[in-house]
């Protein structure tokens, strides 16, 4: 049966976002996907078409506030409202805190935190609040035990976690639910973006995860889709780990794997 009528997935051209879009389309949702790469989006739309679903693509960089506003206006003109929003777009690069430039820090924070806020705000103001209902799921990462080597993204994702809780309280009066999922390490196309040495170290520590393996894209997508559906209508402000128990054990890279840092001379 038709579960959601109109949903948008940012970062929908690949990885988890692609899988979420396909699941939503298979359930009968009109599925809009947004991303920066038009070719990737077009391929996912072809997959949705092959399922007999209804999909549309929007080329949009969530860091570009003006373009986000335009996209929401276009959605409003064509569909009138949004029932579901999945904030999946984001990205980062591995680097120790002392080596992250201010520009690099701000780029990651804008991509993961500020962009998510912009999309949430505009979707709610223009498409969900007027309709009196909606469901939002923000896709985070495992940040709650620190994220050595990814401090910029960990800080941004923690910010999205707090944004999720705050929005859940403020927007409940408008009939809008806001939740988040925190995936662990996922066997996704996105892993190819990381340096080989970083991936090798990460894979060598897979035994640190209680279930002894990484997640699949489909396993993450299932949790996201559930939080969008009426079956989760009494859940808001929640942060759902989908990590094979990783957060019960700390971070996947134990601190012992890091060479001792030299003493920092702050006398200069």
mmCIF file of C-alpha atoms in Angstrom:
data_model
loop_
_atom_site.group_PDB
_atom_site.id
_atom_site.type_symbol
_atom_site.label_atom_id
_atom_site.label_comp_id
_atom_site.label_asym_id
_atom_site.label_seq_id
_atom_site.Cartn_x
_atom_site.Cartn_y
_atom_site.Cartn_z
ATOM 1 C CA UNK A 1 0.000 0.000 0.000
ATOM 2 C CA UNK A 2 1.057 3.609 -0.389
ATOM 3 C CA UNK A 3 2.995 4.573 2.746
ATOM 4 C CA UNK A 4 4.294 8.030 1.904
ATOM 5 C CA UNK A 5 3.015 10.274 -0.815
ATOM 6 C CA UNK A 6 5.850 12.734 -1.316
ATOM 7 C CA UNK A 7 9.382 12.328 0.031
ATOM 8 C CA UNK A 8 12.759 13.868 -0.714
ATOM 9 C CA UNK A 9 16.166 12.331 -0.079
ATOM 10 C CA UNK A 10 19.253 14.527 -0.188
ATOM 11 C CA UNK A 11 22.418 12.832 -1.340
ATOM 12 C CA UNK A 12 20.119 10.496 -3.254
ATOM 13 C CA UNK A 13 22.461 9.754 -6.134
ATOM 14 C CA UNK A 14 24.497 7.031 -4.445
ATOM 15 C CA UNK A 15 25.108 5.012 -1.303
ATOM 16 C CA UNK A 16 22.581 5.060 1.507
ATOM 17 C CA UNK A 17 20.560 7.837 -0.125
ATOM 18 C CA UNK A 18 20.092 5.786 -3.278
ATOM 19 C CA UNK A 19 18.967 2.769 -1.288
ATOM 20 C CA UNK A 20 16.474 4.843 0.731
ATOM 21 C CA UNK A 21 15.056 6.318 -2.476
ATOM 22 C CA UNK A 22 14.569 2.868 -3.990
ATOM 23 C CA UNK A 23 12.831 1.562 -0.861
ATOM 24 C CA UNK A 24 10.511 4.548 -0.695
ATOM 25 C CA UNK A 25 9.659 4.226 -4.380
ATOM 26 C CA UNK A 26 8.947 0.500 -3.953
ATOM 27 C CA UNK A 27 6.453 1.414 -1.212
ATOM 28 C CA UNK A 28 4.599 3.750 -3.549
ATOM 29 C CA UNK A 29 6.050 7.089 -2.541
ATOM 30 C CA UNK A 30 6.644 9.857 -5.030
ATOM 31 C CA UNK A 31 10.377 10.051 -4.414
ATOM 32 C CA UNK A 32 12.420 13.153 -5.090
ATOM 33 C CA UNK A 33 16.187 12.845 -4.933
ATOM 34 C CA UNK A 34 18.573 15.767 -4.607
ATOM 35 C CA UNK A 35 22.314 15.892 -5.161
ATOM 36 C CA UNK A 36 25.131 17.677 -6.923
ATOM 37 C CA UNK A 37 25.764 15.136 -9.702
ATOM 38 C CA UNK A 38 23.047 15.107 -12.367
ATOM 39 C CA UNK A 39 24.320 11.889 -13.971
ATOM 40 C CA UNK A 40 24.162 9.934 -10.702
ATOM 41 C CA UNK A 41 20.674 11.229 -10.024
ATOM 42 C CA UNK A 42 19.535 10.237 -13.517
ATOM 43 C CA UNK A 43 20.754 6.666 -13.008
ATOM 44 C CA UNK A 44 18.782 6.346 -9.768
ATOM 45 C CA UNK A 45 15.671 7.727 -11.473
ATOM 46 C CA UNK A 46 16.095 5.027 -14.133
ATOM 47 C CA UNK A 47 16.178 2.419 -11.340
ATOM 48 C CA UNK A 48 13.030 3.873 -9.801
ATOM 49 C CA UNK A 49 11.325 3.794 -13.192
ATOM 50 C CA UNK A 50 12.317 0.140 -13.585
ATOM 51 C CA UNK A 51 10.552 -0.581 -10.278
ATOM 52 C CA UNK A 52 7.408 1.054 -11.624
ATOM 53 C CA UNK A 53 7.870 3.933 -9.181
ATOM 54 C CA UNK A 54 7.552 7.661 -9.504
ATOM 55 C CA UNK A 55 10.812 9.589 -9.088
ATOM 56 C CA UNK A 56 12.126 13.066 -9.788
ATOM 57 C CA UNK A 57 15.639 14.531 -9.609
ATOM 58 C CA UNK A 58 16.706 17.933 -8.344
ATOM 59 C CA UNK A 59 20.288 19.099 -8.821
ATOM 60 C CA UNK A 60 21.027 20.861 -5.559
ATOM 61 C CA UNK A 61 23.996 21.554 -3.304
ATOM 62 C CA UNK A 62 22.629 21.782 0.239
ATOM 63 C CA UNK A 63 25.355 24.309 1.095
ATOM 64 C CA UNK A 64 23.807 26.716 -1.421
ATOM 65 C CA UNK A 65 20.969 28.379 0.488
ATOM 66 C CA UNK A 66 19.524 30.131 -2.562
ATOM 67 C CA UNK A 67 19.339 26.881 -4.513
ATOM 68 C CA UNK A 68 17.719 25.044 -1.589
ATOM 69 C CA UNK A 69 15.036 27.738 -1.449
ATOM 70 C CA UNK A 70 14.476 27.363 -5.191
ATOM 71 C CA UNK A 71 14.159 23.580 -4.901
ATOM 72 C CA UNK A 72 11.570 23.816 -2.154
ATOM 73 C CA UNK A 73 9.618 26.329 -4.214
ATOM 74 C CA UNK A 74 9.702 23.973 -7.202
ATOM 75 C CA UNK A 75 8.464 21.094 -5.045
ATOM 76 C CA UNK A 76 5.685 23.283 -3.706
ATOM 77 C CA UNK A 77 4.580 24.235 -7.211
ATOM 78 C CA UNK A 78 4.504 20.613 -8.425
ATOM 79 C CA UNK A 79 3.379 18.719 -5.331
ATOM 80 C CA UNK A 80 2.055 21.209 -2.804
ATOM 81 C CA UNK A 81 3.654 19.559 0.215
ATOM 82 C CA UNK A 82 6.244 17.095 1.512
ATOM 83 C CA UNK A 83 5.409 14.142 3.726
ATOM 84 C CA UNK A 84 8.968 12.928 4.291
ATOM 85 C CA UNK A 85 12.478 14.393 4.268
ATOM 86 C CA UNK A 86 15.707 12.410 4.596
ATOM 87 C CA UNK A 87 18.766 14.568 5.222
ATOM 88 C CA UNK A 88 21.429 12.187 3.963
ATOM 89 C CA UNK A 89 23.804 14.532 2.084
ATOM 90 C CA UNK A 90 27.153 15.156 3.723
ATOM 91 C CA UNK A 91 30.789 14.258 3.619
ATOM 92 C CA UNK A 92 34.166 14.525 5.295
ATOM 93 C CA UNK A 93 37.817 13.591 4.980
ATOM 94 C CA UNK A 94 40.048 11.868 7.538
ATOM 95 C CA UNK A 95 42.560 14.093 9.331
ATOM 96 C CA UNK A 96 43.731 14.583 12.933
ATOM 97 C CA UNK A 97 42.416 17.708 14.640
ATOM 98 C CA UNK A 98 45.794 19.452 14.735
ATOM 99 C CA UNK A 99 46.102 19.133 10.954
ATOM 100 C CA UNK A 100 42.630 20.429 10.033
ATOM 101 C CA UNK A 101 42.693 23.949 8.593
ATOM 102 C CA UNK A 102 39.988 26.424 9.501
ATOM 103 C CA UNK A 103 38.756 26.322 5.909
ATOM 104 C CA UNK A 104 38.605 22.535 5.994
ATOM 105 C CA UNK A 105 36.746 22.595 9.304
ATOM 106 C CA UNK A 106 34.208 25.124 8.066
ATOM 107 C CA UNK A 107 33.656 23.245 4.793
ATOM 108 C CA UNK A 108 32.788 20.013 6.626
ATOM 109 C CA UNK A 109 30.590 21.770 9.181
ATOM 110 C CA UNK A 110 28.704 23.605 6.438
ATOM 111 C CA UNK A 111 28.234 20.411 4.465
ATOM 112 C CA UNK A 112 26.982 18.318 7.373
ATOM 113 C CA UNK A 113 25.424 20.718 9.885
ATOM 114 C CA UNK A 114 24.568 24.009 8.213
ATOM 115 C CA UNK A 115 23.299 22.363 5.027
ATOM 116 C CA UNK A 116 21.058 20.049 7.034
ATOM 117 C CA UNK A 117 19.658 23.007 8.961
ATOM 118 C CA UNK A 118 18.943 24.964 5.770
ATOM 119 C CA UNK A 119 17.095 22.047 4.170
ATOM 120 C CA UNK A 120 15.094 21.341 7.347
ATOM 121 C CA UNK A 121 14.114 24.975 7.824
ATOM 122 C CA UNK A 122 12.990 25.536 4.254
ATOM 123 C CA UNK A 123 11.140 22.217 3.974
ATOM 124 C CA UNK A 124 9.235 22.865 7.188
ATOM 125 C CA UNK A 125 8.449 26.534 6.498
ATOM 126 C CA UNK A 126 7.286 26.019 2.940
ATOM 127 C CA UNK A 127 5.992 22.451 2.675
ATOM 128 C CA UNK A 128 5.334 20.760 6.022
ATOM 129 C CA UNK A 129 4.090 23.388 8.453
ATOM 130 C CA UNK A 130 1.350 24.618 6.062
ATOM 131 C CA UNK A 131 0.179 21.002 5.660
ATOM 132 C CA UNK A 132 0.242 20.341 9.405
ATOM 133 C CA UNK A 133 2.294 17.154 9.194
ATOM 134 C CA UNK A 134 5.601 15.668 8.120
ATOM 135 C CA UNK A 135 8.439 13.368 9.116
ATOM 136 C CA UNK A 136 12.156 14.152 8.979
ATOM 137 C CA UNK A 137 15.073 11.751 9.418
ATOM 138 C CA UNK A 138 18.609 13.104 9.715
ATOM 139 C CA UNK A 139 21.462 10.740 8.890
ATOM 140 C CA UNK A 140 24.362 11.113 11.303
ATOM 141 C CA UNK A 141 27.406 8.997 12.121
ATOM 142 C CA UNK A 142 28.692 7.374 15.278
ATOM 143 C CA UNK A 143 29.923 10.414 17.236
ATOM 144 C CA UNK A 144 28.950 9.704 20.824
ATOM 145 C CA UNK A 145 32.292 8.237 21.903
ATOM 146 C CA UNK A 146 34.345 10.761 19.977
ATOM 147 C CA UNK A 147 35.553 10.315 16.414
ATOM 148 C CA UNK A 148 39.351 10.380 16.316
ATOM 149 C CA UNK A 149 40.599 11.299 12.873
ATOM 150 C CA UNK A 150 37.232 12.829 11.961
ATOM 151 C CA UNK A 151 36.828 15.534 14.585
ATOM 152 C CA UNK A 152 35.312 18.082 12.212
ATOM 153 C CA UNK A 153 32.594 15.692 11.068
ATOM 154 C CA UNK A 154 32.027 14.356 14.575
ATOM 155 C CA UNK A 155 31.395 17.887 15.839
ATOM 156 C CA UNK A 156 29.047 18.627 12.954
ATOM 157 C CA UNK A 157 27.128 15.372 13.380
ATOM 158 C CA UNK A 158 26.804 15.977 17.113
ATOM 159 C CA UNK A 159 25.340 19.354 16.202
ATOM 160 C CA UNK A 160 22.800 17.671 13.947
ATOM 161 C CA UNK A 161 21.926 15.344 16.816
ATOM 162 C CA UNK A 162 21.094 18.325 19.025
ATOM 163 C CA UNK A 163 19.297 20.034 16.128
ATOM 164 C CA UNK A 164 17.176 16.896 15.787
ATOM 165 C CA UNK A 165 16.078 16.996 19.426
ATOM 166 C CA UNK A 166 15.427 20.740 19.407
ATOM 167 C CA UNK A 167 13.430 20.584 16.172
ATOM 168 C CA UNK A 168 11.407 17.651 17.502
ATOM 169 C CA UNK A 169 10.240 19.813 20.397
ATOM 170 C CA UNK A 170 9.653 23.031 18.451
ATOM 171 C CA UNK A 171 7.905 21.425 15.476
ATOM 172 C CA UNK A 172 5.729 18.876 17.289
ATOM 173 C CA UNK A 173 3.002 21.539 17.483
ATOM 174 C CA UNK A 174 2.956 21.533 13.675
ATOM 175 C CA UNK A 175 2.481 17.760 13.458
ATOM 176 C CA UNK A 176 6.094 17.239 12.362
ATOM 177 C CA UNK A 177 8.282 14.460 13.728
ATOM 178 C CA UNK A 178 12.092 14.726 13.636
ATOM 179 C CA UNK A 179 14.401 11.777 14.276
ATOM 180 C CA UNK A 180 17.915 10.692 13.396
ATOM 181 C CA UNK A 181 19.803 7.510 12.656
ATOM 182 C CA UNK A 182 23.469 6.986 13.468
ATOM 183 C CA UNK A 183 24.981 4.344 11.180
ATOM 184 C CA UNK A 184 28.184 2.607 12.057
ATOM 185 C CA UNK A 185 30.554 1.598 9.268
ATOM 186 C CA UNK A 186 28.618 0.761 6.103
ATOM 187 C CA UNK A 187 29.743 -1.257 3.092
ATOM 188 C CA UNK A 188 28.779 1.559 0.769
ATOM 189 C CA UNK A 189 30.095 3.155 -2.395
ATOM 190 C CA UNK A 190 31.112 6.087 -0.202
ATOM 191 C CA UNK A 191 33.985 4.057 1.284
ATOM 192 C CA UNK A 192 35.870 4.466 -1.990
ATOM 193 C CA UNK A 193 36.332 8.158 -1.176
ATOM 194 C CA UNK A 194 38.755 7.399 1.661
ATOM 195 C CA UNK A 195 42.510 6.776 1.381
ATOM 196 C CA UNK A 196 43.510 3.088 1.148
ATOM 197 C CA UNK A 197 45.558 3.240 4.368
ATOM 198 C CA UNK A 198 42.567 4.633 6.285
ATOM 199 C CA UNK A 199 40.296 1.910 4.939
ATOM 200 C CA UNK A 200 42.815 -0.812 5.717
ATOM 201 C CA UNK A 201 43.066 0.310 9.346
ATOM 202 C CA UNK A 202 39.277 0.528 9.624
ATOM 203 C CA UNK A 203 38.733 -2.928 8.167
ATOM 204 C CA UNK A 204 41.402 -4.438 10.395
ATOM 205 C CA UNK A 205 39.340 -3.383 13.418
ATOM 206 C CA UNK A 206 36.053 -4.940 12.302
ATOM 207 C CA UNK A 207 36.351 -7.383 15.220
ATOM 208 C CA UNK A 208 35.726 -4.427 17.557
ATOM 209 C CA UNK A 209 32.086 -4.420 16.365
ATOM 210 C CA UNK A 210 30.024 -6.910 18.407
ATOM 211 C CA UNK A 211 28.381 -8.400 15.294
ATOM 212 C CA UNK A 212 31.812 -8.661 13.590
ATOM 213 C CA UNK A 213 30.856 -7.054 10.287
ATOM 214 C CA UNK A 214 29.953 -3.770 8.647
ATOM 215 C CA UNK A 215 26.372 -2.785 7.791
ATOM 216 C CA UNK A 216 24.775 -2.999 4.366
ATOM 217 C CA UNK A 217 23.118 -0.003 2.760
ATOM 218 C CA UNK A 218 19.779 -1.809 2.897
ATOM 219 C CA UNK A 219 20.036 -2.279 6.681
ATOM 220 C CA UNK A 220 20.508 1.451 7.207
ATOM 221 C CA UNK A 221 17.759 2.322 4.730
ATOM 222 C CA UNK A 222 15.260 0.068 6.510
ATOM 223 C CA UNK A 223 15.667 1.994 9.758
ATOM 224 C CA UNK A 224 15.323 5.332 7.996
ATOM 225 C CA UNK A 225 12.184 4.309 6.120
ATOM 226 C CA UNK A 226 10.593 2.938 9.294
ATOM 227 C CA UNK A 227 11.019 6.299 11.044
ATOM 228 C CA UNK A 228 9.229 8.005 8.141
ATOM 229 C CA UNK A 229 6.210 5.707 8.175
ATOM 230 C CA UNK A 230 3.018 5.842 10.255
ATOM 231 C CA UNK A 231 4.384 2.902 12.256
ATOM 232 C CA UNK A 232 6.720 5.394 13.944
ATOM 233 C CA UNK A 233 4.127 8.108 14.489
ATOM 234 C CA UNK A 234 4.792 8.258 18.259
ATOM 235 C CA UNK A 235 8.577 8.485 17.865
ATOM 236 C CA UNK A 236 10.188 11.912 17.721
ATOM 237 C CA UNK A 237 13.477 13.328 18.937
ATOM 238 C CA UNK A 238 15.072 9.867 18.871
ATOM 239 C CA UNK A 239 18.581 8.983 17.733
ATOM 240 C CA UNK A 240 18.623 5.392 16.507
ATOM 241 C CA UNK A 241 22.037 3.685 16.309
ATOM 242 C CA UNK A 242 22.253 1.231 13.421
ATOM 243 C CA UNK A 243 25.756 0.059 14.124
ATOM 244 C CA UNK A 244 25.853 -3.597 15.140
ATOM 245 C CA UNK A 245 26.427 -2.588 18.759
ATOM 246 C CA UNK A 246 29.490 -0.469 17.990
ATOM 247 C CA UNK A 247 28.529 2.363 20.344
ATOM 248 C CA UNK A 248 28.490 -0.134 23.215
ATOM 249 C CA UNK A 249 32.186 -0.745 22.668
ATOM 250 C CA UNK A 250 33.484 2.743 21.909
ATOM 251 C CA UNK A 251 34.958 3.822 18.596
ATOM 252 C CA UNK A 252 35.960 1.339 15.935
ATOM 253 C CA UNK A 253 39.562 2.570 16.069
ATOM 254 C CA UNK A 254 40.814 2.057 19.644
ATOM 255 C CA UNK A 255 42.899 4.902 20.996
ATOM 256 C CA UNK A 256 45.824 2.499 21.437
ATOM 257 C CA UNK A 257 46.141 2.514 17.650
ATOM 258 C CA UNK A 258 47.231 6.149 17.744
ATOM 259 C CA UNK A 259 50.861 6.999 18.332
ATOM 260 C CA UNK A 260 51.382 9.204 21.410
ATOM 261 C CA UNK A 261 51.095 12.868 20.540
ATOM 262 C CA UNK A 262 54.163 15.030 21.204
ATOM 263 C CA UNK A 263 53.911 17.610 23.944
ATOM 264 C CA UNK A 264 52.351 20.796 22.605
ATOM 265 C CA UNK A 265 54.469 23.875 23.110
ATOM 266 C CA UNK A 266 52.122 26.825 23.607
ATOM 267 C CA UNK A 267 54.795 29.234 24.786
ATOM 268 C CA UNK A 268 55.194 30.864 21.361
#
